[in-house]
Amino acid sequence: MALVFLVLVALLLGFFIGRGKRGPTTVAALDTKEPQELSRDVVPDETPDWASAADISLAVDASRENAIVRASRIAGPSVVSVSVMQTMVTRRSPFLTRRGDDFFDQFFRDFFPPLAYRERIPTLGSGFIVSEDGFIITNEHVVHNAEEIKVTLPDGRQFDGELISSDATYDLAVIKIDASGLPAASLGDSDEMVVGEWAIAIGNPFGFLLDDPSPSVTAGVVSALRRDVKSMSSGGGIYKDMIQTDAAINPGNSGGPLVNGRGQVIGVNTFIFTQSGGSHGMGFAIPINVAKRVAKEIIEYGAVRGVWIGLSVQDITPFIASRMEIADPKGVIVVRLEDGSPADKAGVRVGDIIRRVQGEAVSNSNEAQRSLFGAGVGDLVTLTIEREGKSTEVRLKLEEVPKKR
């Protein structure tokens, strides 16, 4: 019995002594294990073709050649800097104190009315070439009251610019330089734009202040379409059907092109919403289809010809709807018609209710006017009218406003 006990004790001691010699399993211990031989398919003897330095360089270059780079390369050569010298008339009293002393300032204002001072002020803008012989589109507010216009091309050449004409309603202008063989921009179709596509703003925000005359590029997307925006200028007015983009449009970019991923101009950069003077992701551009029509009118006729329809309309108020027993107040009612006008020739009558213009439903006179925005002389306009409870369509051809009316 004692012998059996001694044997068991010896076995137990040997077991624990053996465990103590092995020690704990550690990360280092795992690392010292003999590595297994890997297949040649996993670790090849030679560097594969796709990992060569030349191919890697080509792959990096290909990744850099994106839509923005290509579009900038296509449109950039046609973008110009427009430097304008304007004369501004300001009125101030020569006796006002620089310290801002309210008592004396008010005294001089009461007894010495302010005098008019003329100051020559330089302003900067952008534009883009639309013909090889030097016609350039820009904003009207860039060249407003311009006494001197200088146009600088991306290659550094500078020309005197001639203002052909401008239109404040559209905020567009056409200037001309005496040159030939110029790189004209590719003009796209703004009616085909979709929200979310690339929008690339190109311009010269610093103009002649930089030694390098090449334009600057900012990128974003088309944020919204057909925005009607109230002008922040003292003259008021409304910008209609504007393109909204988050591409940075900085001061000096006005008049430059907004292009798509193909390098086609889809808009004319016009203004931003800002309180600091910088871009806050709310830029607006005039659709290129509007700019093309305005530029064509200016180049061919020297100005934008006014269109004539020959009718006046009134919103359908609750009072009018009640008196005329109009069930649906949406639309406008014709209240006056000019003899021999396009509307008269098309068969429109006083009392007709216009429900649609160019296929778009209109609820009031503002919407009806908006539906005709950008239409020009010679364009056909379709009106859906309601007369005595029946709906019909009439087509009229827009004419130029008669010289004597």
mmCIF file of N, CA and C in Angstrom, residues 301-400:
data_model
loop_
_atom_site.group_PDB
_atom_site.id
_atom_site.type_symbol
_atom_site.label_atom_id
_atom_site.label_comp_id
_atom_site.label_asym_id
_atom_site.label_seq_id
_atom_site.Cartn_x
_atom_site.Cartn_y
_atom_site.Cartn_z
ATOM 1 N N TYR A 301 -28.523 92.249 -83.821
ATOM 2 C CA TYR A 301 -29.386 93.428 -83.873
ATOM 3 C C TYR A 301 -28.874 94.596 -83.036
ATOM 4 N N GLY A 302 -27.788 94.400 -82.307
ATOM 5 C CA GLY A 302 -27.240 95.482 -81.507
ATOM 6 C C GLY A 302 -27.893 95.650 -80.159
ATOM 7 N N ALA A 303 -28.940 94.902 -79.886
ATOM 8 C CA ALA A 303 -29.645 94.959 -78.605
ATOM 9 C C ALA A 303 -30.632 93.801 -78.555
ATOM 10 N N VAL A 304 -31.170 93.550 -77.377
ATOM 11 C CA VAL A 304 -32.191 92.518 -77.221
ATOM 12 C C VAL A 304 -33.536 93.123 -77.604
ATOM 13 N N ARG A 305 -34.147 92.577 -78.628
ATOM 14 C CA ARG A 305 -35.437 93.102 -79.076
ATOM 15 C C ARG A 305 -36.542 92.704 -78.091
ATOM 16 N N GLY A 306 -37.377 93.655 -77.749
ATOM 17 C CA GLY A 306 -38.496 93.357 -76.871
ATOM 18 C C GLY A 306 -39.562 92.560 -77.594
ATOM 19 N N VAL A 307 -40.170 91.603 -76.904
ATOM 20 C CA VAL A 307 -41.200 90.772 -77.532
ATOM 21 C C VAL A 307 -42.587 91.344 -77.233
ATOM 22 N N TRP A 308 -43.482 91.134 -78.173
ATOM 23 C CA TRP A 308 -44.843 91.678 -78.090
ATOM 24 C C TRP A 308 -45.848 90.546 -78.208
ATOM 25 N N ILE A 309 -46.728 90.467 -77.212
ATOM 26 C CA ILE A 309 -47.826 89.500 -77.236
ATOM 27 C C ILE A 309 -49.139 90.221 -77.496
ATOM 28 N N GLY A 310 -49.302 91.366 -76.830
ATOM 29 C CA GLY A 310 -50.483 92.177 -77.088
ATOM 30 C C GLY A 310 -51.682 91.862 -76.229
ATOM 31 N N LEU A 311 -51.450 91.377 -75.008
ATOM 32 C CA LEU A 311 -52.574 91.165 -74.096
ATOM 33 C C LEU A 311 -52.141 91.505 -72.673
ATOM 34 N N SER A 312 -53.119 91.834 -71.863
ATOM 35 C CA SER A 312 -52.900 92.079 -70.440
ATOM 36 C C SER A 312 -53.750 91.100 -69.653
ATOM 37 N N VAL A 313 -53.206 90.619 -68.537
ATOM 38 C CA VAL A 313 -53.912 89.611 -67.743
ATOM 39 C C VAL A 313 -54.053 90.073 -66.301
ATOM 40 N N GLN A 314 -54.952 89.413 -65.602
ATOM 41 C CA GLN A 314 -55.243 89.722 -64.200
ATOM 42 C C GLN A 314 -55.339 88.412 -63.425
ATOM 43 N N ASP A 315 -54.771 88.403 -62.211
ATOM 44 C CA ASP A 315 -54.933 87.231 -61.352
ATOM 45 C C ASP A 315 -56.415 87.027 -61.039
ATOM 46 N N ILE A 316 -56.794 85.771 -60.863
ATOM 47 C CA ILE A 316 -58.194 85.465 -60.540
ATOM 48 C C ILE A 316 -58.360 85.544 -59.025
ATOM 49 N N THR A 317 -58.819 86.682 -58.555
ATOM 50 C CA THR A 317 -59.031 86.882 -57.124
ATOM 51 C C THR A 317 -60.328 86.194 -56.694
ATOM 52 N N PRO A 318 -60.524 85.985 -55.401
ATOM 53 C CA PRO A 318 -61.791 85.399 -54.934
ATOM 54 C C PRO A 318 -63.008 86.196 -55.396
ATOM 55 N N PHE A 319 -62.870 87.540 -55.450
ATOM 56 C CA PHE A 319 -63.982 88.374 -55.896
ATOM 57 C C PHE A 319 -64.309 88.102 -57.367
ATOM 58 N N ILE A 320 -63.251 88.058 -58.216
ATOM 59 C CA ILE A 320 -63.462 87.793 -59.645
ATOM 60 C C ILE A 320 -64.027 86.396 -59.853
ATOM 61 N N ALA A 321 -63.489 85.427 -59.114
ATOM 62 C CA ALA A 321 -63.976 84.047 -59.245
ATOM 63 C C ALA A 321 -65.445 83.954 -58.886
ATOM 64 N N SER A 322 -65.851 84.702 -57.852
ATOM 65 C CA SER A 322 -67.247 84.672 -57.427
ATOM 66 C C SER A 322 -68.154 85.351 -58.454
ATOM 67 N N ARG A 323 -67.747 86.518 -58.949
ATOM 68 C CA ARG A 323 -68.581 87.262 -59.886
ATOM 69 C C ARG A 323 -68.709 86.546 -61.229
ATOM 70 N N MET A 324 -67.635 85.883 -61.659
ATOM 71 C CA MET A 324 -67.649 85.230 -62.966
ATOM 72 C C MET A 324 -67.937 83.739 -62.864
ATOM 73 N N GLU A 325 -68.203 83.284 -61.645
ATOM 74 C CA GLU A 325 -68.526 81.876 -61.400
ATOM 75 C C GLU A 325 -67.435 80.942 -61.942
ATOM 76 N N ILE A 326 -66.202 81.270 -61.556
ATOM 77 C CA ILE A 326 -65.053 80.450 -61.955
ATOM 78 C C ILE A 326 -64.775 79.462 -60.835
ATOM 79 N N ALA A 327 -64.921 78.177 -61.114
ATOM 80 C CA ALA A 327 -64.750 77.159 -60.069
ATOM 81 C C ALA A 327 -63.294 77.018 -59.650
ATOM 82 N N ASP A 328 -62.375 77.033 -60.607
ATOM 83 C CA ASP A 328 -60.948 76.864 -60.316
ATOM 84 C C ASP A 328 -60.247 78.212 -60.486
ATOM 85 N N PRO A 329 -59.761 78.812 -59.392
ATOM 86 C CA PRO A 329 -59.157 80.144 -59.485
ATOM 87 C C PRO A 329 -57.722 80.142 -60.004
ATOM 88 N N LYS A 330 -57.169 78.968 -60.321
ATOM 89 C CA LYS A 330 -55.790 78.923 -60.812
ATOM 90 C C LYS A 330 -55.752 79.345 -62.279
ATOM 91 N N GLY A 331 -54.834 80.243 -62.574
ATOM 92 C CA GLY A 331 -54.716 80.759 -63.926
ATOM 93 C C GLY A 331 -54.804 82.272 -63.925
ATOM 94 N N VAL A 332 -54.858 82.864 -65.109
ATOM 95 C CA VAL A 332 -54.998 84.314 -65.250
ATOM 96 C C VAL A 332 -56.090 84.588 -66.273
ATOM 97 N N ILE A 333 -56.740 85.725 -66.125
ATOM 98 C CA ILE A 333 -57.835 86.079 -67.023
ATOM 99 C C ILE A 333 -57.401 87.240 -67.915
ATOM 100 N N VAL A 334 -57.722 87.160 -69.191
ATOM 101 C CA VAL A 334 -57.367 88.206 -70.152
ATOM 102 C C VAL A 334 -58.317 89.380 -69.966
ATOM 103 N N VAL A 335 -57.747 90.570 -69.685
ATOM 104 C CA VAL A 335 -58.579 91.748 -69.433
ATOM 105 C C VAL A 335 -58.442 92.800 -70.532
ATOM 106 N N ARG A 336 -57.401 92.675 -71.374
ATOM 107 C CA ARG A 336 -57.244 93.646 -72.469
ATOM 108 C C ARG A 336 -56.514 92.985 -73.624
ATOM 109 N N LEU A 337 -56.912 93.355 -74.836
ATOM 110 C CA LEU A 337 -56.326 92.767 -76.039
ATOM 111 C C LEU A 337 -56.072 93.886 -77.044
ATOM 112 N N GLU A 338 -54.873 93.910 -77.635
ATOM 113 C CA GLU A 338 -54.526 94.936 -78.613
ATOM 114 C C GLU A 338 -54.839 94.437 -80.024
ATOM 115 N N ASP A 339 -55.487 95.294 -80.787
ATOM 116 C CA ASP A 339 -55.858 94.936 -82.156
ATOM 117 C C ASP A 339 -54.612 94.643 -82.990
ATOM 118 N N GLY A 340 -54.675 93.553 -83.742
ATOM 119 C CA GLY A 340 -53.571 93.207 -84.625
ATOM 120 C C GLY A 340 -52.363 92.611 -83.940
ATOM 121 N N SER A 341 -52.472 92.358 -82.652
ATOM 122 C CA SER A 341 -51.347 91.795 -81.899
ATOM 123 C C SER A 341 -51.253 90.289 -82.141
ATOM 124 N N PRO A 342 -50.132 89.667 -81.775
ATOM 125 C CA PRO A 342 -50.032 88.210 -81.911
ATOM 126 C C PRO A 342 -51.162 87.469 -81.210
ATOM 127 N N ALA A 343 -51.551 87.933 -80.023
ATOM 128 C CA ALA A 343 -52.644 87.277 -79.303
ATOM 129 C C ALA A 343 -53.962 87.440 -80.050
ATOM 130 N N ASP A 344 -54.181 88.631 -80.613
ATOM 131 C CA ASP A 344 -55.406 88.884 -81.374
ATOM 132 C C ASP A 344 -55.456 88.003 -82.620
ATOM 133 N N LYS A 345 -54.323 87.888 -83.314
ATOM 134 C CA LYS A 345 -54.268 87.056 -84.521
ATOM 135 C C LYS A 345 -54.500 85.583 -84.207
ATOM 136 N N ALA A 346 -54.083 85.159 -82.998
ATOM 137 C CA ALA A 346 -54.228 83.745 -82.627
ATOM 138 C C ALA A 346 -55.638 83.405 -82.173
ATOM 139 N N GLY A 347 -56.501 84.422 -81.991
ATOM 140 C CA GLY A 347 -57.880 84.161 -81.603
ATOM 141 C C GLY A 347 -58.166 84.278 -80.124
ATOM 142 N N VAL A 348 -57.239 84.842 -79.355
ATOM 143 C CA VAL A 348 -57.485 85.050 -77.924
ATOM 144 C C VAL A 348 -58.527 86.155 -77.763
ATOM 145 N N ARG A 349 -59.407 86.009 -76.741
ATOM 146 C CA ARG A 349 -60.447 87.001 -76.495
ATOM 147 C C ARG A 349 -60.381 87.492 -75.053
ATOM 148 N N VAL A 350 -60.898 88.696 -74.854
ATOM 149 C CA VAL A 350 -61.031 89.207 -73.489
ATOM 150 C C VAL A 350 -61.985 88.303 -72.725
ATOM 151 N N GLY A 351 -61.620 87.929 -71.509
ATOM 152 C CA GLY A 351 -62.421 87.022 -70.694
ATOM 153 C C GLY A 351 -61.916 85.596 -70.720
ATOM 154 N N ASP A 352 -61.023 85.272 -71.667
ATOM 155 C CA ASP A 352 -60.429 83.930 -71.682
ATOM 156 C C ASP A 352 -59.573 83.725 -70.428
ATOM 157 N N ILE A 353 -59.593 82.499 -69.932
ATOM 158 C CA ILE A 353 -58.750 82.146 -68.780
ATOM 159 C C ILE A 353 -57.568 81.326 -69.290
ATOM 160 N N ILE A 354 -56.374 81.832 -69.065
ATOM 161 C CA ILE A 354 -55.164 81.111 -69.480
ATOM 162 C C ILE A 354 -54.757 80.179 -68.342
ATOM 163 N N ARG A 355 -54.806 78.877 -68.632
ATOM 164 C CA ARG A 355 -54.471 77.873 -67.619
ATOM 165 C C ARG A 355 -53.025 77.390 -67.730
ATOM 166 N N ARG A 356 -52.522 77.340 -68.955
ATOM 167 C CA ARG A 356 -51.157 76.846 -69.177
ATOM 168 C C ARG A 356 -50.450 77.711 -70.219
ATOM 169 N N VAL A 357 -49.132 77.854 -70.021
ATOM 170 C CA VAL A 357 -48.275 78.531 -70.991
ATOM 171 C C VAL A 357 -47.120 77.598 -71.320
ATOM 172 N N GLN A 358 -46.991 77.274 -72.581
ATOM 173 C CA GLN A 358 -45.957 76.324 -73.019
ATOM 174 C C GLN A 358 -46.068 74.989 -72.284
ATOM 175 N N GLY A 359 -47.301 74.585 -71.983
ATOM 176 C CA GLY A 359 -47.531 73.304 -71.329
ATOM 177 C C GLY A 359 -47.383 73.323 -69.827
ATOM 178 N N GLU A 360 -46.966 74.452 -69.255
ATOM 179 C CA GLU A 360 -46.779 74.552 -67.811
ATOM 180 C C GLU A 360 -47.990 75.232 -67.175
ATOM 181 N N ALA A 361 -48.519 74.614 -66.116
ATOM 182 C CA ALA A 361 -49.654 75.206 -65.412
ATOM 183 C C ALA A 361 -49.226 76.515 -64.757
ATOM 184 N N VAL A 362 -50.079 77.528 -64.842
ATOM 185 C CA VAL A 362 -49.799 78.823 -64.223
ATOM 186 C C VAL A 362 -50.924 79.144 -63.248
ATOM 187 N N SER A 363 -50.540 79.614 -62.066
ATOM 188 C CA SER A 363 -51.526 79.954 -61.040
ATOM 189 C C SER A 363 -51.790 81.442 -60.968
ATOM 190 N N ASN A 364 -50.826 82.252 -61.436
ATOM 191 C CA ASN A 364 -50.973 83.700 -61.346
ATOM 192 C C ASN A 364 -50.149 84.361 -62.449
ATOM 193 N N SER A 365 -50.196 85.680 -62.480
ATOM 194 C CA SER A 365 -49.517 86.411 -63.555
ATOM 195 C C SER A 365 -48.001 86.287 -63.471
ATOM 196 N N ASN A 366 -47.452 86.164 -62.257
ATOM 197 C CA ASN A 366 -46.003 85.998 -62.120
ATOM 198 C C ASN A 366 -45.537 84.702 -62.772
ATOM 199 N N GLU A 367 -46.295 83.633 -62.558
ATOM 200 C CA GLU A 367 -45.930 82.352 -63.162
ATOM 201 C C GLU A 367 -46.098 82.389 -64.675
ATOM 202 N N ALA A 368 -47.111 83.102 -65.140
ATOM 203 C CA ALA A 368 -47.306 83.225 -66.585
ATOM 204 C C ALA A 368 -46.147 83.975 -67.225
ATOM 205 N N GLN A 369 -45.702 85.035 -66.562
ATOM 206 C CA GLN A 369 -44.569 85.804 -67.072
ATOM 207 C C GLN A 369 -43.294 84.973 -67.047
ATOM 208 N N ARG A 370 -43.120 84.205 -65.983
ATOM 209 C CA ARG A 370 -41.928 83.364 -65.871
ATOM 210 C C ARG A 370 -41.881 82.325 -66.991
ATOM 211 N N SER A 371 -43.030 81.793 -67.367
ATOM 212 C CA SER A 371 -43.066 80.770 -68.415
ATOM 213 C C SER A 371 -42.589 81.312 -69.758
ATOM 214 N N LEU A 372 -42.646 82.629 -69.927
ATOM 215 C CA LEU A 372 -42.201 83.244 -71.178
ATOM 216 C C LEU A 372 -40.798 83.816 -71.068
ATOM 217 N N PHE A 373 -40.168 83.660 -69.901
ATOM 218 C CA PHE A 373 -38.833 84.218 -69.708
ATOM 219 C C PHE A 373 -37.845 83.566 -70.678
ATOM 220 N N GLY A 374 -37.103 84.396 -71.370
ATOM 221 C CA GLY A 374 -36.123 83.880 -72.314
ATOM 222 C C GLY A 374 -36.652 83.696 -73.717
ATOM 223 N N ALA A 375 -37.969 83.847 -73.899
ATOM 224 C CA ALA A 375 -38.539 83.705 -75.244
ATOM 225 C C ALA A 375 -38.173 84.922 -76.086
ATOM 226 N N GLY A 376 -37.991 84.705 -77.381
ATOM 227 C CA GLY A 376 -37.564 85.785 -78.254
ATOM 228 C C GLY A 376 -38.491 85.998 -79.424
ATOM 229 N N VAL A 377 -38.195 87.036 -80.173
ATOM 230 C CA VAL A 377 -38.985 87.365 -81.359
ATOM 231 C C VAL A 377 -38.949 86.196 -82.334
ATOM 232 N N GLY A 378 -40.134 85.800 -82.807
ATOM 233 C CA GLY A 378 -40.229 84.687 -83.740
ATOM 234 C C GLY A 378 -40.545 83.357 -83.087
ATOM 235 N N ASP A 379 -40.433 83.283 -81.762
ATOM 236 C CA ASP A 379 -40.740 82.029 -81.068
ATOM 237 C C ASP A 379 -42.243 81.772 -81.075
ATOM 238 N N LEU A 380 -42.611 80.494 -81.124
ATOM 239 C CA LEU A 380 -44.014 80.095 -81.038
ATOM 240 C C LEU A 380 -44.365 79.784 -79.592
ATOM 241 N N VAL A 381 -45.489 80.298 -79.140
ATOM 242 C CA VAL A 381 -45.945 80.106 -77.764
ATOM 243 C C VAL A 381 -47.321 79.452 -77.797
ATOM 244 N N THR A 382 -47.478 78.395 -77.000
ATOM 245 C CA THR A 382 -48.758 77.692 -76.910
ATOM 246 C C THR A 382 -49.459 78.074 -75.613
ATOM 247 N N LEU A 383 -50.696 78.532 -75.729
ATOM 248 C CA LEU A 383 -51.516 78.881 -74.570
ATOM 249 C C LEU A 383 -52.679 77.902 -74.476
ATOM 250 N N THR A 384 -52.893 77.380 -73.282
ATOM 251 C CA THR A 384 -54.088 76.570 -73.024
ATOM 252 C C THR A 384 -55.099 77.476 -72.345
ATOM 253 N N ILE A 385 -56.206 77.737 -73.023
ATOM 254 C CA ILE A 385 -57.189 78.681 -72.499
ATOM 255 C C ILE A 385 -58.517 77.974 -72.251
ATOM 256 N N GLU A 386 -59.275 78.568 -71.344
ATOM 257 C CA GLU A 386 -60.615 78.072 -71.042
ATOM 258 C C GLU A 386 -61.610 79.171 -71.402
ATOM 259 N N ARG A 387 -62.595 78.795 -72.222
ATOM 260 C CA ARG A 387 -63.601 79.753 -72.677
ATOM 261 C C ARG A 387 -64.975 79.098 -72.601
ATOM 262 N N GLU A 388 -65.839 79.697 -71.810
ATOM 263 C CA GLU A 388 -67.204 79.183 -71.625
ATOM 264 C C GLU A 388 -67.188 77.723 -71.190
ATOM 265 N N GLY A 389 -66.270 77.411 -70.290
ATOM 266 C CA GLY A 389 -66.208 76.069 -69.719
ATOM 267 C C GLY A 389 -65.488 75.045 -70.561
ATOM 268 N N LYS A 390 -65.020 75.428 -71.756
ATOM 269 C CA LYS A 390 -64.319 74.490 -72.629
ATOM 270 C C LYS A 390 -62.851 74.882 -72.751
ATOM 271 N N SER A 391 -61.992 73.864 -72.785
ATOM 272 C CA SER A 391 -60.549 74.084 -72.878
ATOM 273 C C SER A 391 -60.079 73.914 -74.318
ATOM 274 N N THR A 392 -59.190 74.792 -74.742
ATOM 275 C CA THR A 392 -58.625 74.707 -76.085
ATOM 276 C C THR A 392 -57.210 75.272 -76.074
ATOM 277 N N GLU A 393 -56.462 74.980 -77.122
ATOM 278 C CA GLU A 393 -55.096 75.483 -77.246
ATOM 279 C C GLU A 393 -55.002 76.444 -78.424
ATOM 280 N N VAL A 394 -54.237 77.520 -78.219
ATOM 281 C CA VAL A 394 -53.959 78.459 -79.305
ATOM 282 C C VAL A 394 -52.448 78.657 -79.378
ATOM 283 N N ARG A 395 -51.962 78.867 -80.581
ATOM 284 C CA ARG A 395 -50.537 79.104 -80.786
ATOM 285 C C ARG A 395 -50.353 80.486 -81.393
ATOM 286 N N LEU A 396 -49.433 81.228 -80.817
ATOM 287 C CA LEU A 396 -49.147 82.557 -81.336
ATOM 288 C C LEU A 396 -47.648 82.720 -81.549
ATOM 289 N N LYS A 397 -47.310 83.594 -82.474
ATOM 290 C CA LYS A 397 -45.907 83.854 -82.797
ATOM 291 C C LYS A 397 -45.511 85.213 -82.243
ATOM 292 N N LEU A 398 -44.486 85.218 -81.393
ATOM 293 C CA LEU A 398 -44.056 86.458 -80.761
ATOM 294 C C LEU A 398 -43.470 87.408 -81.799
ATOM 295 N N GLU A 399 -43.826 88.674 -81.666
ATOM 296 C CA GLU A 399 -43.328 89.698 -82.578
ATOM 297 C C GLU A 399 -42.532 90.740 -81.802
ATOM 298 N N GLU A 400 -41.780 91.532 -82.546
ATOM 299 C CA GLU A 400 -41.024 92.616 -81.918
ATOM 300 C C GLU A 400 -41.972 93.737 -81.519
#
